[in-house]
XYZ file of C-alpha atoms in Angstrom:
579
model
C 136.669 18.999 63.293
C 134.986 19.257 66.630
C 131.732 21.173 66.787
C 131.059 19.783 69.813
C 133.986 21.846 71.977
C 133.320 25.354 69.830
C 130.990 27.595 71.821
C 130.274 31.285 72.070
C 127.788 33.421 73.358
C 126.442 37.210 73.095
C 127.330 37.468 76.411
C 129.982 37.986 79.667
C 133.738 37.452 79.469
C 132.492 36.281 75.620
C 131.323 39.137 74.575
C 131.916 42.844 76.208
C 131.910 46.125 75.505
C 135.415 46.738 76.088
C 135.396 51.285 75.844
C 133.082 52.548 75.675
C 133.582 52.118 71.633
C 135.709 48.970 71.997
C 134.384 45.592 71.888
C 136.099 42.518 73.284
C 134.885 39.055 70.746
C 136.187 35.261 72.727
C 135.951 31.842 70.588
C 135.949 28.761 72.737
C 137.193 25.236 70.570
C 138.770 21.859 70.875
C 142.296 22.289 72.160
C 144.486 22.023 69.244
C 141.840 22.037 66.385
C 141.790 25.047 64.890
C 144.398 26.293 62.969
C 142.861 29.809 61.574
C 139.455 31.547 63.550
C 138.468 34.911 61.424
C 135.554 37.400 62.448
C 132.935 38.398 59.890
C 131.370 40.907 61.084
C 128.630 44.694 60.300
C 126.189 46.384 61.491
C 123.168 45.233 60.390
C 120.859 47.899 59.325
C 123.696 48.588 57.136
C 124.080 44.820 55.989
C 123.467 44.920 51.846
C 125.701 46.974 51.329
C 129.058 46.053 53.156
C 128.409 42.431 52.729
C 130.904 40.472 54.895
C 133.646 39.952 52.751
C 134.724 43.184 53.301
C 134.756 43.097 57.539
C 136.516 40.310 59.145
C 138.852 41.108 61.470
C 141.494 37.503 62.382
C 141.460 36.367 65.694
C 145.020 36.240 67.956
C 144.704 32.363 70.601
C 144.148 34.123 73.361
C 145.398 30.602 75.544
C 145.006 27.217 76.316
C 143.492 25.427 78.576
C 143.538 21.939 79.229
C 140.766 21.501 77.525
C 140.442 24.701 74.927
C 141.576 27.158 73.302
C 140.104 30.270 73.270
C 140.470 32.977 70.274
C 139.879 36.668 71.012
C 140.306 39.780 69.507
C 139.085 43.091 68.917
C 136.829 45.447 66.966
C 135.303 48.972 66.470
C 132.021 49.293 64.966
C 131.744 52.659 63.680
C 127.419 52.594 64.741
C 128.454 50.640 68.189
C 125.923 48.011 66.174
C 127.376 44.578 65.652
C 126.419 41.065 63.564
C 129.320 38.739 63.455
C 129.925 34.538 63.303
C 133.061 33.287 62.524
C 135.093 31.760 60.121
C 136.628 29.034 61.269
C 139.900 26.528 59.475
C 140.589 23.404 61.427
C 143.318 22.176 58.035
C 140.871 20.791 55.987
C 137.157 22.298 56.253
C 136.322 25.537 56.357
C 132.682 26.614 58.691
C 131.202 29.527 59.239
C 129.901 29.885 63.175
C 127.178 31.675 63.934
C 123.658 31.719 66.959
C 122.082 29.314 64.188
C 124.627 26.959 64.992
C 127.224 26.628 61.323
C 127.140 26.113 57.357
C 129.683 26.049 54.524
C 128.946 29.067 53.321
C 128.808 32.994 54.354
C 124.886 33.232 54.878
C 123.276 36.943 53.431
C 120.497 35.937 56.180
C 121.712 38.513 59.268
C 118.880 36.023 62.109
C 122.432 33.441 60.832
C 124.760 35.758 62.511
C 125.523 36.665 66.599
C 124.198 39.673 67.619
C 125.923 42.223 69.804
C 122.864 44.973 69.731
C 124.534 47.801 71.186
C 127.388 49.493 72.881
C 125.767 51.421 75.281
C 128.585 53.137 77.798
C 126.979 52.522 80.554
C 126.389 47.962 80.017
C 130.386 48.969 80.411
C 132.427 47.620 82.736
C 134.606 50.850 85.200
C 136.548 49.320 87.965
C 138.241 52.317 89.763
C 141.484 54.131 87.501
C 143.597 53.782 90.465
C 143.020 50.011 91.255
C 145.233 48.205 89.182
C 147.756 50.791 90.355
C 147.813 50.018 93.732
C 149.434 46.885 95.772
C 147.394 46.068 99.004
C 148.494 44.714 102.819
C 145.926 43.050 104.615
C 146.777 44.343 108.589
C 144.437 41.701 110.863
C 144.610 44.876 113.597
C 144.074 42.869 116.493
C 148.709 41.349 115.915
C 150.125 44.011 113.859
C 151.217 47.166 116.634
C 150.204 48.139 119.578
C 150.582 51.994 120.061
C 148.008 52.589 122.824
C 148.178 50.169 125.484
C 145.689 51.931 128.010
C 143.073 50.196 125.681
C 143.462 46.615 125.626
C 141.120 44.409 126.492
C 140.732 42.495 129.283
C 143.796 39.635 129.337
C 145.868 41.438 126.969
C 148.780 38.896 126.653
C 152.670 40.715 126.316
C 152.942 41.639 122.055
C 154.444 37.996 120.255
C 154.804 36.126 124.534
C 152.860 33.425 122.725
C 151.310 31.434 120.427
C 148.088 32.896 118.192
C 144.768 31.418 119.835
C 140.975 31.283 118.485
C 140.700 33.287 121.830
C 143.713 35.571 122.412
C 145.068 39.181 123.082
C 148.468 40.972 122.088
C 146.125 44.138 121.705
C 147.030 45.753 118.803
C 144.983 48.705 117.850
C 145.250 51.826 115.143
C 147.258 54.086 117.231
C 150.223 50.999 116.328
C 148.723 51.397 112.423
C 149.112 54.351 112.704
C 152.804 54.119 113.847
C 154.605 52.293 111.469
C 152.853 54.251 108.465
C 155.795 55.790 107.199
C 157.224 52.004 107.270
C 154.837 50.595 104.568
C 155.102 53.297 102.062
C 158.803 51.800 102.404
C 157.958 49.266 100.930
C 155.416 50.987 98.487
C 152.467 49.882 99.884
C 149.656 51.937 97.778
C 146.209 50.146 99.988
C 145.356 49.016 103.322
C 143.012 46.128 103.453
C 140.968 46.371 106.848
C 140.132 42.938 108.762
C 136.973 43.865 110.306
C 136.947 46.369 111.900
C 133.490 47.738 114.122
C 132.486 46.544 117.145
C 132.342 42.870 118.345
C 133.105 40.012 120.786
C 136.453 38.314 119.135
C 139.875 38.473 118.210
C 138.696 38.202 114.632
C 136.024 40.453 115.068
C 133.746 38.895 111.951
C 130.718 38.537 114.757
C 129.873 42.137 114.758
C 127.328 43.992 118.165
C 127.552 46.280 116.232
C 127.856 48.062 112.417
C 128.196 51.972 113.584
C 130.899 51.348 116.332
C 134.930 50.784 115.920
C 135.513 47.851 118.496
C 137.006 49.639 121.860
C 139.857 47.578 121.619
C 141.115 49.092 118.429
C 139.967 52.534 119.408
C 137.585 55.220 118.675
C 136.290 57.536 115.546
C 138.010 60.088 116.166
C 141.579 57.571 115.812
C 140.231 56.057 113.264
C 139.409 59.529 111.533
C 143.620 60.291 112.219
C 143.939 56.848 111.193
C 142.414 56.969 107.650
C 144.086 61.265 107.440
C 146.976 60.113 107.358
C 146.871 57.125 105.247
C 145.768 59.021 102.713
C 148.898 61.628 103.358
C 150.622 59.564 102.409
C 149.085 57.641 98.874
C 147.446 55.408 100.748
C 143.883 54.022 99.874
C 141.501 52.388 102.819
C 139.989 49.422 102.598
C 137.008 48.120 105.378
C 135.921 44.530 105.850
C 131.794 45.017 105.530
C 130.345 41.413 106.808
C 127.025 41.952 105.701
C 125.958 37.545 105.683
C 125.679 37.410 109.420
C 125.345 39.614 112.529
C 128.140 37.661 115.332
C 125.643 36.910 118.683
C 124.941 39.552 120.568
C 124.476 41.968 118.028
C 121.565 43.484 119.482
C 118.338 41.608 117.861
C 119.779 39.201 117.708
C 119.860 39.380 120.958
C 116.371 40.267 120.914
C 115.092 37.480 118.996
C 116.490 35.154 121.640
C 114.940 36.972 124.694
C 110.893 37.165 122.931
C 111.317 34.334 120.874
C 108.989 34.955 118.048
C 107.708 37.954 118.891
C 110.411 39.629 118.866
C 110.947 42.312 116.664
C 113.620 41.527 114.370
C 112.193 37.570 114.247
C 112.124 38.272 110.712
C 115.762 40.282 110.493
C 117.424 35.928 110.695
C 116.092 33.328 108.735
C 114.606 31.585 111.804
C 113.446 27.548 110.011
C 111.890 26.979 114.493
C 110.684 28.273 117.936
C 112.002 28.170 120.733
C 115.320 28.949 118.788
C 118.108 26.125 119.482
C 121.421 26.429 119.331
C 123.023 23.407 119.344
C 124.749 20.895 119.155
C 122.850 22.524 115.162
C 121.075 25.725 115.410
C 117.814 25.961 114.407
C 118.493 29.292 112.791
C 120.453 29.918 109.135
C 123.825 30.368 109.950
C 127.249 31.392 108.665
C 128.107 27.644 108.160
C 127.489 25.867 110.917
C 128.654 28.670 113.770
C 125.412 29.041 116.140
C 127.083 32.636 116.682
C 127.195 34.016 113.765
C 123.390 34.396 112.414
C 122.338 35.009 108.938
C 120.816 38.199 108.348
C 118.052 38.648 106.424
C 118.842 40.433 103.480
C 116.028 40.683 101.678
C 113.377 42.804 105.035
C 113.354 46.365 104.259
C 114.741 47.311 107.330
C 117.857 44.671 107.546
C 118.397 46.197 103.847
C 117.887 49.893 105.606
C 120.306 48.919 108.553
C 123.145 47.637 106.103
C 122.792 50.349 103.212
C 123.139 53.086 105.818
C 126.338 51.214 107.403
C 128.113 51.527 103.829
C 126.986 54.633 103.383
C 127.953 56.093 106.899
C 132.232 54.670 106.393
C 132.016 56.244 103.228
C 130.980 59.800 103.597
C 132.221 60.069 106.805
C 135.743 58.628 107.232
C 135.904 58.604 103.375
C 137.042 55.254 103.141
C 137.949 54.099 99.451
C 137.029 50.547 100.220
C 134.899 48.026 100.785
C 136.161 44.725 101.111
C 132.302 42.210 101.438
C 132.538 39.017 103.242
C 130.251 35.311 102.657
C 129.429 37.507 99.768
C 128.415 35.343 97.272
C 125.908 34.048 99.924
C 124.276 37.591 99.766
C 120.794 38.451 97.453
C 122.326 39.599 94.165
C 119.760 42.771 94.793
C 121.293 43.046 97.767
C 124.543 44.748 96.379
C 123.631 45.442 93.426
C 121.684 48.240 96.094
C 125.093 48.719 97.333
C 127.057 49.717 94.593
C 124.657 52.362 93.999
C 124.753 53.571 97.264
C 128.120 53.541 98.140
C 128.891 55.009 94.547
C 126.625 57.797 95.239
C 129.158 59.160 97.865
C 132.091 58.105 96.363
C 132.272 57.146 93.078
C 135.080 55.553 92.797
C 135.236 53.465 96.169
C 136.244 49.731 95.513
C 133.688 47.147 96.346
C 135.656 43.946 96.453
C 133.693 40.534 97.100
C 135.086 37.663 98.922
C 133.909 34.981 96.319
C 135.885 31.537 96.162
C 134.226 30.017 93.380
C 132.839 31.469 89.875
C 132.071 34.696 90.084
C 130.481 36.164 86.631
C 127.509 36.579 88.073
C 128.526 39.321 90.515
C 131.355 40.997 88.021
C 128.451 42.784 85.352
C 128.852 46.306 86.385
C 125.850 46.071 88.737
C 127.397 45.280 91.708
C 131.164 44.265 92.090
C 134.453 45.932 91.446
C 136.054 42.556 91.866
C 136.402 39.621 94.258
C 139.331 38.245 96.306
C 141.749 35.319 92.952
C 141.715 32.530 95.112
C 142.030 30.796 91.765
C 145.040 32.639 90.897
C 145.906 31.818 94.864
C 145.607 28.534 94.164
C 147.196 27.493 91.299
C 150.862 30.267 92.120
C 150.425 28.000 95.311
C 150.313 24.866 93.601
C 152.980 25.437 91.358
C 155.469 27.487 93.304
C 155.259 26.583 97.012
C 154.346 22.989 96.199
C 154.543 21.598 93.532
C 151.841 19.003 92.389
C 151.061 20.919 89.734
C 154.154 21.048 85.997
C 154.136 24.130 84.135
C 151.948 23.372 81.506
C 149.101 22.521 84.035
C 149.934 26.098 85.818
C 149.407 27.725 82.479
C 146.540 26.112 81.624
C 145.231 26.845 85.613
C 145.818 30.156 84.988
C 144.562 31.311 80.716
C 141.506 28.864 82.238
C 140.877 31.908 85.238
C 141.510 34.767 82.578
C 138.828 33.734 80.155
C 136.113 32.968 82.747
C 135.969 37.095 83.200
C 136.419 40.125 80.481
C 140.034 41.495 80.866
C 138.967 45.079 82.434
C 137.553 42.925 84.874
C 140.624 41.382 85.263
C 142.299 44.526 85.673
C 141.427 44.595 88.416
C 140.645 41.702 89.445
C 141.931 41.387 94.368
C 145.469 39.013 93.821
C 146.027 37.428 97.263
C 149.098 34.803 97.986
C 148.142 34.866 101.666
C 145.286 35.649 103.786
C 143.821 35.924 107.290
C 141.795 33.050 106.553
C 144.988 30.862 104.817
C 148.318 28.740 106.521
C 151.425 31.766 105.887
C 153.233 32.064 103.129
C 156.360 30.800 103.695
C 154.828 27.622 105.768
C 153.445 26.349 102.899
C 157.165 26.647 101.570
C 158.438 24.051 103.973
C 160.647 27.169 104.337
C 162.236 27.602 101.251
C 162.560 31.441 101.105
C 163.299 30.772 96.932
C 159.689 29.833 96.362
C 159.070 32.500 98.837
C 160.548 34.392 96.338
C 158.621 33.795 92.970
C 155.613 33.769 94.420
C 155.925 37.795 95.608
C 157.956 37.263 91.846
C 154.781 36.032 89.644
C 152.478 37.732 92.730
C 153.878 41.223 91.647
C 154.912 40.916 87.812
C 150.895 40.336 87.049
C 147.564 42.324 86.020
C 145.178 42.821 88.571
C 145.965 44.680 91.643
C 148.633 41.943 94.430
C 147.488 42.006 98.670
C 150.653 41.145 100.510
C 149.157 39.789 103.885
C 150.749 41.444 107.165
C 154.011 40.010 107.572
C 155.539 37.589 104.310
C 157.525 40.390 103.676
C 159.472 39.286 106.164
C 160.000 36.148 106.210
C 156.938 35.668 109.109
C 155.537 31.424 109.195
C 152.232 30.233 110.406
C 149.474 27.479 109.713
C 146.131 27.391 109.954
C 144.025 29.781 111.341
C 144.875 30.694 114.063
C 148.426 30.085 113.765
C 148.728 32.284 109.788
C 147.358 35.285 112.946
C 150.555 36.180 115.013
C 152.067 39.078 116.004
C 153.371 41.232 113.739
C 157.187 41.130 114.420
C 158.737 45.027 114.446
C 162.429 43.899 115.408
C 164.724 44.117 112.981
C 167.619 41.465 113.440
C 164.496 39.014 113.078
C 163.570 40.427 109.439
C 164.155 38.658 106.656
C 165.458 41.847 105.897
C 166.845 39.987 102.708
C 163.585 38.993 101.976
C 161.646 42.139 102.912
C 164.309 44.424 100.732
C 163.362 41.764 97.143
C 159.390 42.725 97.495
C 160.221 46.769 98.256
C 162.452 46.510 94.757
C 159.529 44.769 93.426
C 156.849 46.456 94.658
C 159.614 49.417 92.934
C 159.881 47.937 89.638
C 155.400 47.265 88.958
C 154.941 50.711 89.712
C 158.435 52.038 87.515
C 157.462 49.973 84.855
C 153.548 50.797 83.497
C 152.981 47.254 82.032
C 153.500 45.398 85.109
C 150.702 46.529 86.659
C 147.497 45.574 86.337
C 145.866 46.936 83.350
C 148.771 45.771 81.401
C 148.112 43.151 79.133
C 149.687 39.138 79.273
C 150.619 36.366 77.314
C 152.100 33.244 77.697
C 155.182 32.031 75.301
C 155.655 28.801 74.630
C 159.168 27.606 75.976
C 159.195 23.730 74.922
C 160.373 21.085 76.021
C 161.810 22.991 79.468
C 160.618 22.244 82.040
C 159.394 23.634 85.437
C 160.004 27.493 83.928
C 157.275 29.866 82.370
C 158.009 32.406 80.545
C 155.026 35.850 79.919
C 155.020 38.982 78.365
C 153.488 42.192 79.756
C 152.999 45.118 77.379
C 151.168 47.741 76.503
C 151.162 49.825 73.640
C 154.559 51.435 74.422
C 156.429 48.711 76.019
C 156.718 44.604 76.046
C 159.016 43.039 79.100
C 160.374 39.595 79.491
C 159.518 37.715 82.300
C 161.469 34.165 82.579
C 160.901 31.800 86.348
C 162.050 28.405 86.090
C 160.786 26.808 88.906
C 163.543 24.194 90.063
C 166.097 23.299 91.187
C 167.883 22.616 88.223
C 170.419 25.887 85.863
C 167.859 26.322 82.997
C 169.027 27.522 79.164
C 165.190 28.932 78.232
C 164.232 29.704 74.283
C 162.991 33.202 73.899
C 161.744 35.471 70.553
C 165.044 36.774 69.046
C 165.685 40.634 70.175
C 167.048 43.173 71.829
C 166.911 42.738 75.792
C 167.557 45.005 78.910
C 168.044 43.289 82.338
C 165.897 44.738 84.726
C 166.953 43.145 87.730
C 170.203 43.209 86.965
C 171.647 46.723 86.363
C 169.686 47.191 82.898
C 172.349 45.083 81.366
C 171.444 44.647 77.644
C 172.184 42.144 75.290
C 171.361 40.850 72.154
C 169.777 37.395 71.473
C 167.038 34.557 71.746
C 167.966 32.392 74.743
C 168.656 32.542 78.674
C 170.461 31.376 81.377
C 168.354 31.336 84.348
C 169.793 29.512 87.445
C 167.864 27.454 89.818
C 164.812 28.652 91.844
C 166.130 31.937 89.856
C 164.301 34.879 86.778
C 164.955 37.105 84.164
C 162.752 40.338 83.810
C 163.990 41.681 80.060
C 162.676 44.963 78.203
C 162.304 44.559 74.963
C 164.505 47.178 73.426
């Protein structure tokens, strides 16, 4: 038995309250090492009465990454208290693993075992329930639609008349979005995420000048109120982008510091290392990256905290928005985010708090800060496998599994799963214009757990390289749409809405396909239904073994068949409901 690989810690993703009654316990072991794992458990205060032998729950192999197996089980302790350990069997040796290590026999001393002291309902991670049912659509407002040319900024170009650049404008605005909301409804969208809309100097608006004002090129507050209302009438949630890590160069407090230097009343609003201030070639103050026009805000300063928390409260309270996406969230102090969550949820209990974090985000996902983060590990694995072909199916499954076991299931249920954004090249470009690969990306995203997000225009075949190439104008001439792709995406969204097991909270389990290359099979399930998704990410037709059973083909006229295998064309798929 490879004891050095066995790991458990009674918190975070290894032991957590899934509901107000149920606890999930997870164990890590070396890959292919253990044959069986039993969770032995009981209440610490009635220890002698029940005895460990009478309280045992089998753990299931949840999945594997490149190094480890992960085991999981669910228990429902009668009195919400739990002492527990693991009975491990590798076929040759049996050991009991607890907080104090490994022993051959079950200790009677409760101190040997791990402790989950009490399941407090306040400690259950609860993202808003609506999130797992939502399909998002990200809009870069300056490039979606120009509905009111009278408010175009100076030098605005004709719509789509030039390639996107860091400093050009095409006049996208709120009225343009309003005029195309029915397009989103037709696609099946139920949530819109807007990149920043507040007054700023650039076309991307991540360099905020005034957090309490709408950028005039987009419209005014009344137009925004109308936009939110029209979205809500159509069952569409609205999420805004908050840039609290840094301000823009023309933010009045920063301009005051530039003018008065060390005598400025705002000098402590920023992280300034020395005076007089130096902007180039390297700023003498902390910034986003080393961009001198984006000075980092000191969110530990009481006045800064008060100002930004008021911003968070104001847009929820006054305009009834449904979510905040938090830019560069990992560089802001945890204490600020705890206060931010409390403030916005006091106004609207089910507001969605989403952080932009590209790495392991467990410290932010413990129920006191964010409801979810942007799931870039999902993005990277999907692009590497389906778009680029740089990894095989086994590696893809291992990468997805590694991400999934890094968090509790109720965290994964609300994860924000994206394929592209304003920060990344377009998926069609990454796929080298291979629409079949783009379809497989959408298929995986829209049949996976969590909350999927489509970047505007990806559904019609917009292309573009890295920023700013990925920010071209939305095409509204339908003769230039890839209508087959658009119809494909819309149909997938419709299927996701119809089948509960395909939505965010449905369980997911990868199924071994044996020696079939570049084929991925996974099961989505609830207590009432099971659906198998079979994806052939190769240029060859494949015959794939399945569990023996009766199936209905949800994508192919609901045809039914009985058997233990299915044939899938090159870059094809099957969505099969077990009947």
